[in-house]
PDB file of C-alpha atoms in Angstrom:
ATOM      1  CA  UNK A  30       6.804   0.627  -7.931  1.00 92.00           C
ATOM      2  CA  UNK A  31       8.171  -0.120 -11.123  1.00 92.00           C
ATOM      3  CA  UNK A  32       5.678  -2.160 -14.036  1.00 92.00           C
ATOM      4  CA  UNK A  33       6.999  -4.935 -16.742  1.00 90.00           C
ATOM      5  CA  UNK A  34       7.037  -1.594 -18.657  1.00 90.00           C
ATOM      6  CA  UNK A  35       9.781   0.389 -16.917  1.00 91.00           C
ATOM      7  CA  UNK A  36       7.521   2.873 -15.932  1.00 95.00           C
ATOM      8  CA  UNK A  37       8.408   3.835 -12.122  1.00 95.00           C
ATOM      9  CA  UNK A  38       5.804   4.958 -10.438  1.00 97.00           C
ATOM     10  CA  UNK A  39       6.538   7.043  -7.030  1.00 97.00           C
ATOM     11  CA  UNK A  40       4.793   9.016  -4.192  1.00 96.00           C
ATOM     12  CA  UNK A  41       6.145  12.541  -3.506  1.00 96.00           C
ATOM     13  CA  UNK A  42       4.774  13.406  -0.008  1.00 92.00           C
ATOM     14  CA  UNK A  43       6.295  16.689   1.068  1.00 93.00           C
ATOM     15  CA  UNK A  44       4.672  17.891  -2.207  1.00 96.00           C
ATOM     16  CA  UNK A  45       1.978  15.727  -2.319  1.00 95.00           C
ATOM     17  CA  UNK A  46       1.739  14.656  -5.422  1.00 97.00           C
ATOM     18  CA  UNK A  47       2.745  10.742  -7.266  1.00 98.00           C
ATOM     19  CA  UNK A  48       5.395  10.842 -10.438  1.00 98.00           C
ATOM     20  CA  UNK A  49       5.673   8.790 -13.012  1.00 98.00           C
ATOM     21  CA  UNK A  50       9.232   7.990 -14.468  1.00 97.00           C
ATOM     22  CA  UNK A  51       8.798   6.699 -18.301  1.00 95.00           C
ATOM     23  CA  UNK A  52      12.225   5.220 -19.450  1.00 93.00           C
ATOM     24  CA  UNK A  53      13.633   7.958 -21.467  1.00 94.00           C
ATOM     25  CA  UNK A  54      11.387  10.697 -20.109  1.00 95.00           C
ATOM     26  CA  UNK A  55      11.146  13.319 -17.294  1.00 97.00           C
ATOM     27  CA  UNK A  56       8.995  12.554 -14.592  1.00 97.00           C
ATOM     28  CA  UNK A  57       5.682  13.941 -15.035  1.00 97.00           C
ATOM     29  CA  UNK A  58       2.781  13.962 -12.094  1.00 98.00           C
ATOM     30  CA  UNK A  59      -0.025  11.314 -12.519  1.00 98.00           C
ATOM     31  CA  UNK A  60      -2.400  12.440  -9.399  1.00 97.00           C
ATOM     32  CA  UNK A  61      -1.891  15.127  -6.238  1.00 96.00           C
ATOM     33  CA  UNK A  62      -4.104  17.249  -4.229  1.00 93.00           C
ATOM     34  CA  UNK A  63      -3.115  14.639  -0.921  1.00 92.00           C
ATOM     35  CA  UNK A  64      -0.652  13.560   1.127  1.00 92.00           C
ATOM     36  CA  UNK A  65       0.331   9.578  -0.605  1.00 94.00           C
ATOM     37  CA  UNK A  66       2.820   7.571   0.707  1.00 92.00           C
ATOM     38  CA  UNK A  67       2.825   3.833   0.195  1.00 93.00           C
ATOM     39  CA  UNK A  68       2.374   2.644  -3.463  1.00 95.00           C
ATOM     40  CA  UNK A  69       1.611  -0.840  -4.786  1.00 95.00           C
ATOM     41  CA  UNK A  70       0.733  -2.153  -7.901  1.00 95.00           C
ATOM     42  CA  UNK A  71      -2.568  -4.385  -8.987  1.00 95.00           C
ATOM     43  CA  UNK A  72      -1.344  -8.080 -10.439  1.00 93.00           C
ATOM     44  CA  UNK A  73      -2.027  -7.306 -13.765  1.00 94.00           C
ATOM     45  CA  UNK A  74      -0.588  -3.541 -13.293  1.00 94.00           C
ATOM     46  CA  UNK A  75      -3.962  -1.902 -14.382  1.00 96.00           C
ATOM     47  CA  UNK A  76      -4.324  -0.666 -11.257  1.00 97.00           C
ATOM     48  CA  UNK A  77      -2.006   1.819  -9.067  1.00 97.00           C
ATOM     49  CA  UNK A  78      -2.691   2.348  -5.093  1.00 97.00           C
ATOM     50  CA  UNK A  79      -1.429   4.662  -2.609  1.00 96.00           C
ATOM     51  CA  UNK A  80      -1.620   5.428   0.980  1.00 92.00           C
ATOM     52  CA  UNK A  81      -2.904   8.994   2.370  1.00 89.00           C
ATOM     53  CA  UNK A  82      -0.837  10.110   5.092  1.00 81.00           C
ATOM     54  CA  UNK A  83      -3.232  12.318   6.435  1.00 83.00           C
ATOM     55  CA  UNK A  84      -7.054  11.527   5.411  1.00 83.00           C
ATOM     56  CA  UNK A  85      -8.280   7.871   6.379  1.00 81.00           C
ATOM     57  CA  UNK A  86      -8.150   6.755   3.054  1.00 87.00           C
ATOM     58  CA  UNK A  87      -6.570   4.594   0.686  1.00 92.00           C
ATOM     59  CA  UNK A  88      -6.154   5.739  -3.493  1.00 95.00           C
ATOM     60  CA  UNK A  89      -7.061   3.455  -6.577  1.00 97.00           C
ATOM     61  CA  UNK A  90      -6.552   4.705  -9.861  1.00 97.00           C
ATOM     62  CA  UNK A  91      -6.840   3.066 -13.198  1.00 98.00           C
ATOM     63  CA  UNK A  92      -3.329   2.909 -15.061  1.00 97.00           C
ATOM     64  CA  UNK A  93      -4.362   4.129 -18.731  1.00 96.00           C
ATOM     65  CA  UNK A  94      -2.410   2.577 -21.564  1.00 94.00           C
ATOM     66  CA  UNK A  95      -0.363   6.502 -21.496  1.00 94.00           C
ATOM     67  CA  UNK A  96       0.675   5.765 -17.997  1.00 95.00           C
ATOM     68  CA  UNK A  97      -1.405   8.424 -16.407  1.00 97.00           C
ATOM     69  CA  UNK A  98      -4.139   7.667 -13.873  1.00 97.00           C
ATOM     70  CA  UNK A  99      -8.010   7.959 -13.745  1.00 96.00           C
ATOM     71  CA  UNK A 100      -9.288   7.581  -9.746  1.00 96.00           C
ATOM     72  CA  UNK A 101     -11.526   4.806  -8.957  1.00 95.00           C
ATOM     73  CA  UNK A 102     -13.838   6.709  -6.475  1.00 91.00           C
ATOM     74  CA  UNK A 103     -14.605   4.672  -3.658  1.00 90.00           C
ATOM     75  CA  UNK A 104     -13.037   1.718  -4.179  1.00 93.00           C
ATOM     76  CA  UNK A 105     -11.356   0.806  -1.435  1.00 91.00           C
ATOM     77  CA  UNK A 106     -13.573   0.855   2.322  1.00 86.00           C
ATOM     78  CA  UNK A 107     -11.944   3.478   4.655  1.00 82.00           C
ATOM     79  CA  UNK A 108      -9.240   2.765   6.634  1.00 79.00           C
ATOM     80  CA  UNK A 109     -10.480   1.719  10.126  1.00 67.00           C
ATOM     81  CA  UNK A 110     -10.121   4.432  12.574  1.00 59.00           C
ATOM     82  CA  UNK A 111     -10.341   3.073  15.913  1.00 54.00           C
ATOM     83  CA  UNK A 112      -9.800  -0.475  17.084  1.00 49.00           C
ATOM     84  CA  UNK A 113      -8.450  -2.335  20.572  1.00 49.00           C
ATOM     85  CA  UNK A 114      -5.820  -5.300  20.566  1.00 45.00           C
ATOM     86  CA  UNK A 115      -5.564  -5.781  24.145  1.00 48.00           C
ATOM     87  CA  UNK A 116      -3.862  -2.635  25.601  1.00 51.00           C
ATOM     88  CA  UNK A 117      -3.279  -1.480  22.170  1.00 50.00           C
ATOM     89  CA  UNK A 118      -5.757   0.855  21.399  1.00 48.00           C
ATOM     90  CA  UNK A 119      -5.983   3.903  19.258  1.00 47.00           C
ATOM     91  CA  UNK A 120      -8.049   6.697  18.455  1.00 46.00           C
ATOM     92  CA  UNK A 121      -6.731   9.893  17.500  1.00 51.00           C
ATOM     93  CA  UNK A 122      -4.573  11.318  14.815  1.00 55.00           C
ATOM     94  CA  UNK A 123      -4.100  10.251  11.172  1.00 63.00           C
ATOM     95  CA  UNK A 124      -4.223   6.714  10.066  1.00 69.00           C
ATOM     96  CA  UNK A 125      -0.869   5.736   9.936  1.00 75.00           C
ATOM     97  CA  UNK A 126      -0.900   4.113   6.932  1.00 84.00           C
ATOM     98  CA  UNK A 127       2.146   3.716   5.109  1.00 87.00           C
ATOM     99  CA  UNK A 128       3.515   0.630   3.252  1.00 91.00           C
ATOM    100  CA  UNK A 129       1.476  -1.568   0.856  1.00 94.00           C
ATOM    101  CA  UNK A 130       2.236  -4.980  -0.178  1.00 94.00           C
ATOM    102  CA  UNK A 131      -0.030  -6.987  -2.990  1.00 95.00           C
ATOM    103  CA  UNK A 132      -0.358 -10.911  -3.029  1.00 96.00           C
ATOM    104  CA  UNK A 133      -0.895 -13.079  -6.016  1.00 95.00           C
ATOM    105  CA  UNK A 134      -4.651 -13.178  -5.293  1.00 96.00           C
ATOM    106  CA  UNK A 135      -4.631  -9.638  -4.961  1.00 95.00           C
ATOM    107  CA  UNK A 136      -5.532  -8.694  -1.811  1.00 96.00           C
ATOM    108  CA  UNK A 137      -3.981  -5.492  -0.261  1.00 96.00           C
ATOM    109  CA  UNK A 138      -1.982  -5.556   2.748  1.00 95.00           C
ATOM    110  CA  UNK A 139      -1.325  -1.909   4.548  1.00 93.00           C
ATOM    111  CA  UNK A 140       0.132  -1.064   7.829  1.00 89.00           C
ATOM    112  CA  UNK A 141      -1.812   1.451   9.787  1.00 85.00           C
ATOM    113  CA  UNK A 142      -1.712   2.356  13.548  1.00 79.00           C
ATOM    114  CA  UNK A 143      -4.687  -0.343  14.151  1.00 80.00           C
ATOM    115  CA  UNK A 144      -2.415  -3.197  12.317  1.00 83.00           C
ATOM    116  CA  UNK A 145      -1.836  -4.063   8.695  1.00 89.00           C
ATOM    117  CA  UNK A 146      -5.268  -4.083   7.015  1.00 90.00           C
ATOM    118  CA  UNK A 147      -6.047  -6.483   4.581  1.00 94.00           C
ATOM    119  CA  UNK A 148      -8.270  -5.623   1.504  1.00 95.00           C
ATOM    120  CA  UNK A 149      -9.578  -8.227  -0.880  1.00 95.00           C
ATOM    121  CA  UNK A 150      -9.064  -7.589  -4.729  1.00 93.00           C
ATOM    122  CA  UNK A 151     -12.467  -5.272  -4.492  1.00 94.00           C
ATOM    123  CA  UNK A 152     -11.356  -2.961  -2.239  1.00 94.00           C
ATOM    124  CA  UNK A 153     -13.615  -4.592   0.776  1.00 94.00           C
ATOM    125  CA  UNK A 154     -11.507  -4.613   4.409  1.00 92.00           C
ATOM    126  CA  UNK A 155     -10.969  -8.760   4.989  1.00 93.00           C
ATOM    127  CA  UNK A 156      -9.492  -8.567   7.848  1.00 90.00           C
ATOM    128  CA  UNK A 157      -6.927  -6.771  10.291  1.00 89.00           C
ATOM    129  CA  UNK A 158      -3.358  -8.845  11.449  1.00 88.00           C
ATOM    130  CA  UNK A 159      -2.425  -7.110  14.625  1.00 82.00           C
ATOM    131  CA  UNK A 160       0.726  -5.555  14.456  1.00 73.00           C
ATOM    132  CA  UNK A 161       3.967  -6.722  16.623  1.00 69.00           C
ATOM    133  CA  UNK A 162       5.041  -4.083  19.480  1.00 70.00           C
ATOM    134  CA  UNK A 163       5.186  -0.508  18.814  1.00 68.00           C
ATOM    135  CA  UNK A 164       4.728   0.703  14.934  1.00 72.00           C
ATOM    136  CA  UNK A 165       5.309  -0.658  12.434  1.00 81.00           C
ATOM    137  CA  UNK A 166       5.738   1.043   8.503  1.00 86.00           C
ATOM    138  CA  UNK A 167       6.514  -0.990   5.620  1.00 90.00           C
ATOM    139  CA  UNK A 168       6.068  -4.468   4.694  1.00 91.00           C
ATOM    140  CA  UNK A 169       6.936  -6.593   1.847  1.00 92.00           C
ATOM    141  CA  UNK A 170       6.967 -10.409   0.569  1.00 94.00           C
ATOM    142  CA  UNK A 171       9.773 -12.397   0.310  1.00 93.00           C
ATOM    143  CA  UNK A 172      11.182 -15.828   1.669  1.00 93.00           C
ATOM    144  CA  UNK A 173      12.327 -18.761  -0.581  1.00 93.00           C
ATOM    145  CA  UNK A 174       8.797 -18.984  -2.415  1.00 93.00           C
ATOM    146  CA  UNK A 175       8.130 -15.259  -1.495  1.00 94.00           C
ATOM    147  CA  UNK A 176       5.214 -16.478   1.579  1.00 95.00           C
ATOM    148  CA  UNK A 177       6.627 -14.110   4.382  1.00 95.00           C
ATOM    149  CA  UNK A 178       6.021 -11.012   4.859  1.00 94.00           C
ATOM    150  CA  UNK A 179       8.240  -8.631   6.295  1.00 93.00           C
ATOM    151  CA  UNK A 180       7.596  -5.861   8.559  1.00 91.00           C
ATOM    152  CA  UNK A 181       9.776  -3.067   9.752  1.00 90.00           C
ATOM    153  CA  UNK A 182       9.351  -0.991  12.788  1.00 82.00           C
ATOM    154  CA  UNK A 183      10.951   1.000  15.207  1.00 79.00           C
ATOM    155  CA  UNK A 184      14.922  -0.642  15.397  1.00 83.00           C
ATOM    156  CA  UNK A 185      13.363  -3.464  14.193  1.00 87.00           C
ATOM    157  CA  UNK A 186      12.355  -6.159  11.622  1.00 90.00           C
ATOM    158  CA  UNK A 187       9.848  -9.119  11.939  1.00 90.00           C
ATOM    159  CA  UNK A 188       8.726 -11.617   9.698  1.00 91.00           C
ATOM    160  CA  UNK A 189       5.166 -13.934   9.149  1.00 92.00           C
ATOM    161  CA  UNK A 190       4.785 -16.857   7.502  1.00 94.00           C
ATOM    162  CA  UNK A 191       1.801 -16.614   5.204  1.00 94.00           C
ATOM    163  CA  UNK A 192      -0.754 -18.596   3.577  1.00 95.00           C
ATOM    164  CA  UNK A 193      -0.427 -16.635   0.812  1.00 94.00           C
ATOM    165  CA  UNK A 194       2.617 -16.453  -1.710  1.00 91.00           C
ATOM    166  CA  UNK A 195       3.697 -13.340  -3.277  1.00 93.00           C
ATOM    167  CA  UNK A 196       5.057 -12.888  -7.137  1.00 82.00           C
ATOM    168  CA  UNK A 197       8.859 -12.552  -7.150  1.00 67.00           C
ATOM    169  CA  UNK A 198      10.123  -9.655  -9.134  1.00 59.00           C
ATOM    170  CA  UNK A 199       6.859  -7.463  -8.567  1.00 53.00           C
ATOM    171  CA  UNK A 200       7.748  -4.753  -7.379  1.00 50.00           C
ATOM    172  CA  UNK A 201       6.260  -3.362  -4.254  1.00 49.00           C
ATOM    173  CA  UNK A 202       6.337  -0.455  -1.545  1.00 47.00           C
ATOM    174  CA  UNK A 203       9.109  -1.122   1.109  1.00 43.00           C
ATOM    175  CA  UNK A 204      11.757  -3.185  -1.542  1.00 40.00           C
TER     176      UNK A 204
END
């Protein structure tokens, strides 16, 4: 993700560990000890979030005015772990989660193996959108006035028309 700084922030998984990229600067590490993937940014970019690949888990961290990170413990619910759509249901392994996507009220969209979870703006699961057939891995806003949001999955690409808009120009995982 990249702020209205410059600053690019970025999730290193094989070495588990998320970089940040000041303009003019080497990269530097801002958090590791886990496996993140996804990355998205809070509205008013005090916030950074990231995906675990392998705990059930989503990362919050408070964006200090240096660019380095302080965790918020706890502040998102875990990711759900088991759940049935119809035939689709799933129980073991990690949690899939992968891409992240942020609207303009600030709610949290991630795709997981049970669907894309939504999280409102404090962290609290809102709701789960079941996912279209097979997996699906990142996800982004976009359309005209930036109200779709995109998925892609295996060989292929879907779209949703939202109720919600998205900012243009904010960056987010899966652009």
């Amino acid at each position: 993700v990249v702020t209205s700084r410059g600053d690019i922030y970025y999730t290193d998984r094989a070495n588990r560990q998320v970089l940040i990229l000041r303009p003019g600067q080497e990269p530097a590490v801002v958090a590791s000890g886990y496996r993140p993937n996804g990355i998205a940014l809070s509205t008013d970019e005090t916030r950074l979030y990231t995906t675990d690949s392998i705990d059930h888990r989503l990362w919050a961290f408070a964006i200090k005015p240096d660019g380095s990170l302080n965790e918020i413990e706890d502040f998102f619910e875990p990711v759900y772990r088991t759940t049935s759509f119809g035939a689709n249901f799933r129980t073991k392994g990690g949690p899939g989660t992968n891409g992240m996507a942020v609207d303009d009220d600030d709610r949290v969209y991630v795709t997981s193996f049970v669907g894309i979870i939504v999280y409102g703006s404090s962290g609290k699961i809102e709701g789960v959108i079941p996912w279209p057939e097979g997996f699906v891995s990142n996800l982004t806003f976009g359309g005209p006035d930036f109200d779709t949001l995109y998925l892609t999955g295996v060989n292929k690409v879907y779209k949703r028309k939202m109720n919600v808009t998205s900012t243009p120009g904010r960056f987010q995982s899966g652009q």
